[in-house]
Amino acid sequence: MNPVEQSPARRDRIRQILVDVAVGAATSLLVTALTAAARLVF
C-alpha cells in the first residue's frame, strides 16, 4: 500500500470529523438560542 494513496482518505476523514464537530456546535447554538427565545416569549 502506497502512503501517497492513503493520504487523501485520511484527509477526507479529518475533514468529515471537522464538519461533524462544526454541525454539532451550530446545532447546539441554535437550540440554545431557540430555548432562550422561548423563555422570553413564554
Coordinates of N, CA and C in Angstrom, one line a residue:
M1 N 0.8 -1.2 0.0 CA 0.0 0.0 0.0 C 0.9 1.2 0.0
N2 N 0.6 2.1 -0.9 CA 1.4 3.3 -1.1 C 0.9 4.4 -0.1
P3 N 1.8 5.0 0.7 CA 1.3 6.1 1.6 C 0.7 7.3 0.9
V4 N 1.1 7.5 -0.4 CA 0.5 8.6 -1.1 C -1.0 8.4 -1.4
E5 N -1.3 7.1 -1.6 CA -2.7 6.7 -1.9 C -3.6 6.9 -0.6
Q6 N -3.0 6.7 0.5 CA -3.7 6.7 1.8 C -3.9 8.1 2.3
S7 N -3.1 9.0 1.9 CA -3.2 10.4 2.4 C -4.6 11.1 2.1
P8 N -5.1 11.0 0.9 CA -6.4 11.7 0.6 C -7.5 11.1 1.5
A9 N -7.5 9.8 1.7 CA -8.5 9.2 2.5 C -8.4 9.7 3.9
R10 N -7.2 9.8 4.5 CA -7.1 10.3 5.8 C -7.5 11.8 5.9
R11 N -7.2 12.6 4.9 CA -7.6 14.0 4.8 C -9.1 14.1 4.8
D12 N -9.8 13.2 4.0 CA -11.2 13.2 3.9 C -11.8 12.9 5.3
R13 N -11.2 11.9 6.0 CA -11.7 11.5 7.3 C -11.6 12.7 8.3
I14 N -10.5 13.4 8.3 CA -10.3 14.5 9.2 C -11.3 15.6 8.8
R15 N -11.5 15.9 7.5 CA -12.5 16.9 7.1 C -13.9 16.5 7.6
Q16 N -14.2 15.2 7.5 CA -15.5 14.8 7.9 C -15.7 15.0 9.4
I17 N -14.7 14.7 10.2 CA -14.7 14.9 11.7 C -14.9 16.4 12.0
L18 N -14.2 17.2 11.3 CA -14.3 18.7 11.5 C -15.7 19.2 11.1
V19 N -16.3 18.7 10.0 CA -17.6 19.1 9.6 C -18.6 18.6 10.7
D20 N -18.5 17.4 11.2 CA -19.4 16.9 12.2 C -19.3 17.7 13.5
V21 N -18.1 18.1 13.9 CA -18.0 19.0 15.0 C -18.6 20.3 14.8
A22 N -18.4 20.9 13.6 CA -19.0 22.2 13.3 C -20.5 22.2 13.3
V23 N -21.1 21.1 12.7 CA -22.5 21.0 12.6 C -23.1 20.8 14.0
G24 N -22.4 20.0 14.9 CA -22.8 19.8 16.2 C -22.8 21.1 17.0
A25 N -21.8 21.9 16.8 CA -21.7 23.2 17.6 C -22.8 24.1 17.1
A26 N -23.0 24.2 15.8 CA -24.0 25.1 15.2 C -25.4 24.6 15.7
T27 N -25.7 23.3 15.7 CA -27.0 22.8 16.2 C -27.1 23.2 17.7
S28 N -26.1 23.0 18.5 CA -26.2 23.3 19.9 C -26.5 24.8 20.1
L29 N -25.8 25.7 19.3 CA -26.1 27.1 19.5 C -27.5 27.5 19.0
L30 N -28.0 26.8 18.0 CA -29.3 27.1 17.5 C -30.4 26.7 18.6
V31 N -30.2 25.5 19.2 CA -31.1 25.0 20.2 C -31.0 26.0 21.4
T32 N -29.8 26.4 21.8 CA -29.7 27.3 22.9 C -30.4 28.7 22.6
A33 N -30.3 29.2 21.4 CA -30.9 30.4 21.0 C -32.5 30.3 21.0
L34 N -32.9 29.1 20.5 CA -34.4 28.9 20.5 C -34.9 28.8 21.9
T35 N -34.2 28.1 22.7 CA -34.6 27.9 24.1 C -34.7 29.3 24.8
A36 N -33.7 30.1 24.6 CA -33.7 31.5 25.2 C -34.8 32.3 24.7
A37 N -35.1 32.2 23.4 CA -36.2 33.0 22.8 C -37.5 32.5 23.3
A38 N -37.7 31.2 23.5 CA -38.9 30.6 24.0 C -39.1 31.1 25.5
R39 N -38.1 31.2 26.2 CA -38.2 31.7 27.6 C -38.6 33.1 27.7
L40 N -38.1 33.9 26.7 CA -38.5 35.3 26.7 C -40.0 35.5 26.3
V41 N -40.4 34.6 25.4 CA -41.8 34.8 24.8 C -42.8 34.2 25.8
F42 N -42.5 33.1 26.4 CA -43.5 32.4 27.3 C -43.2 32.6 28.8

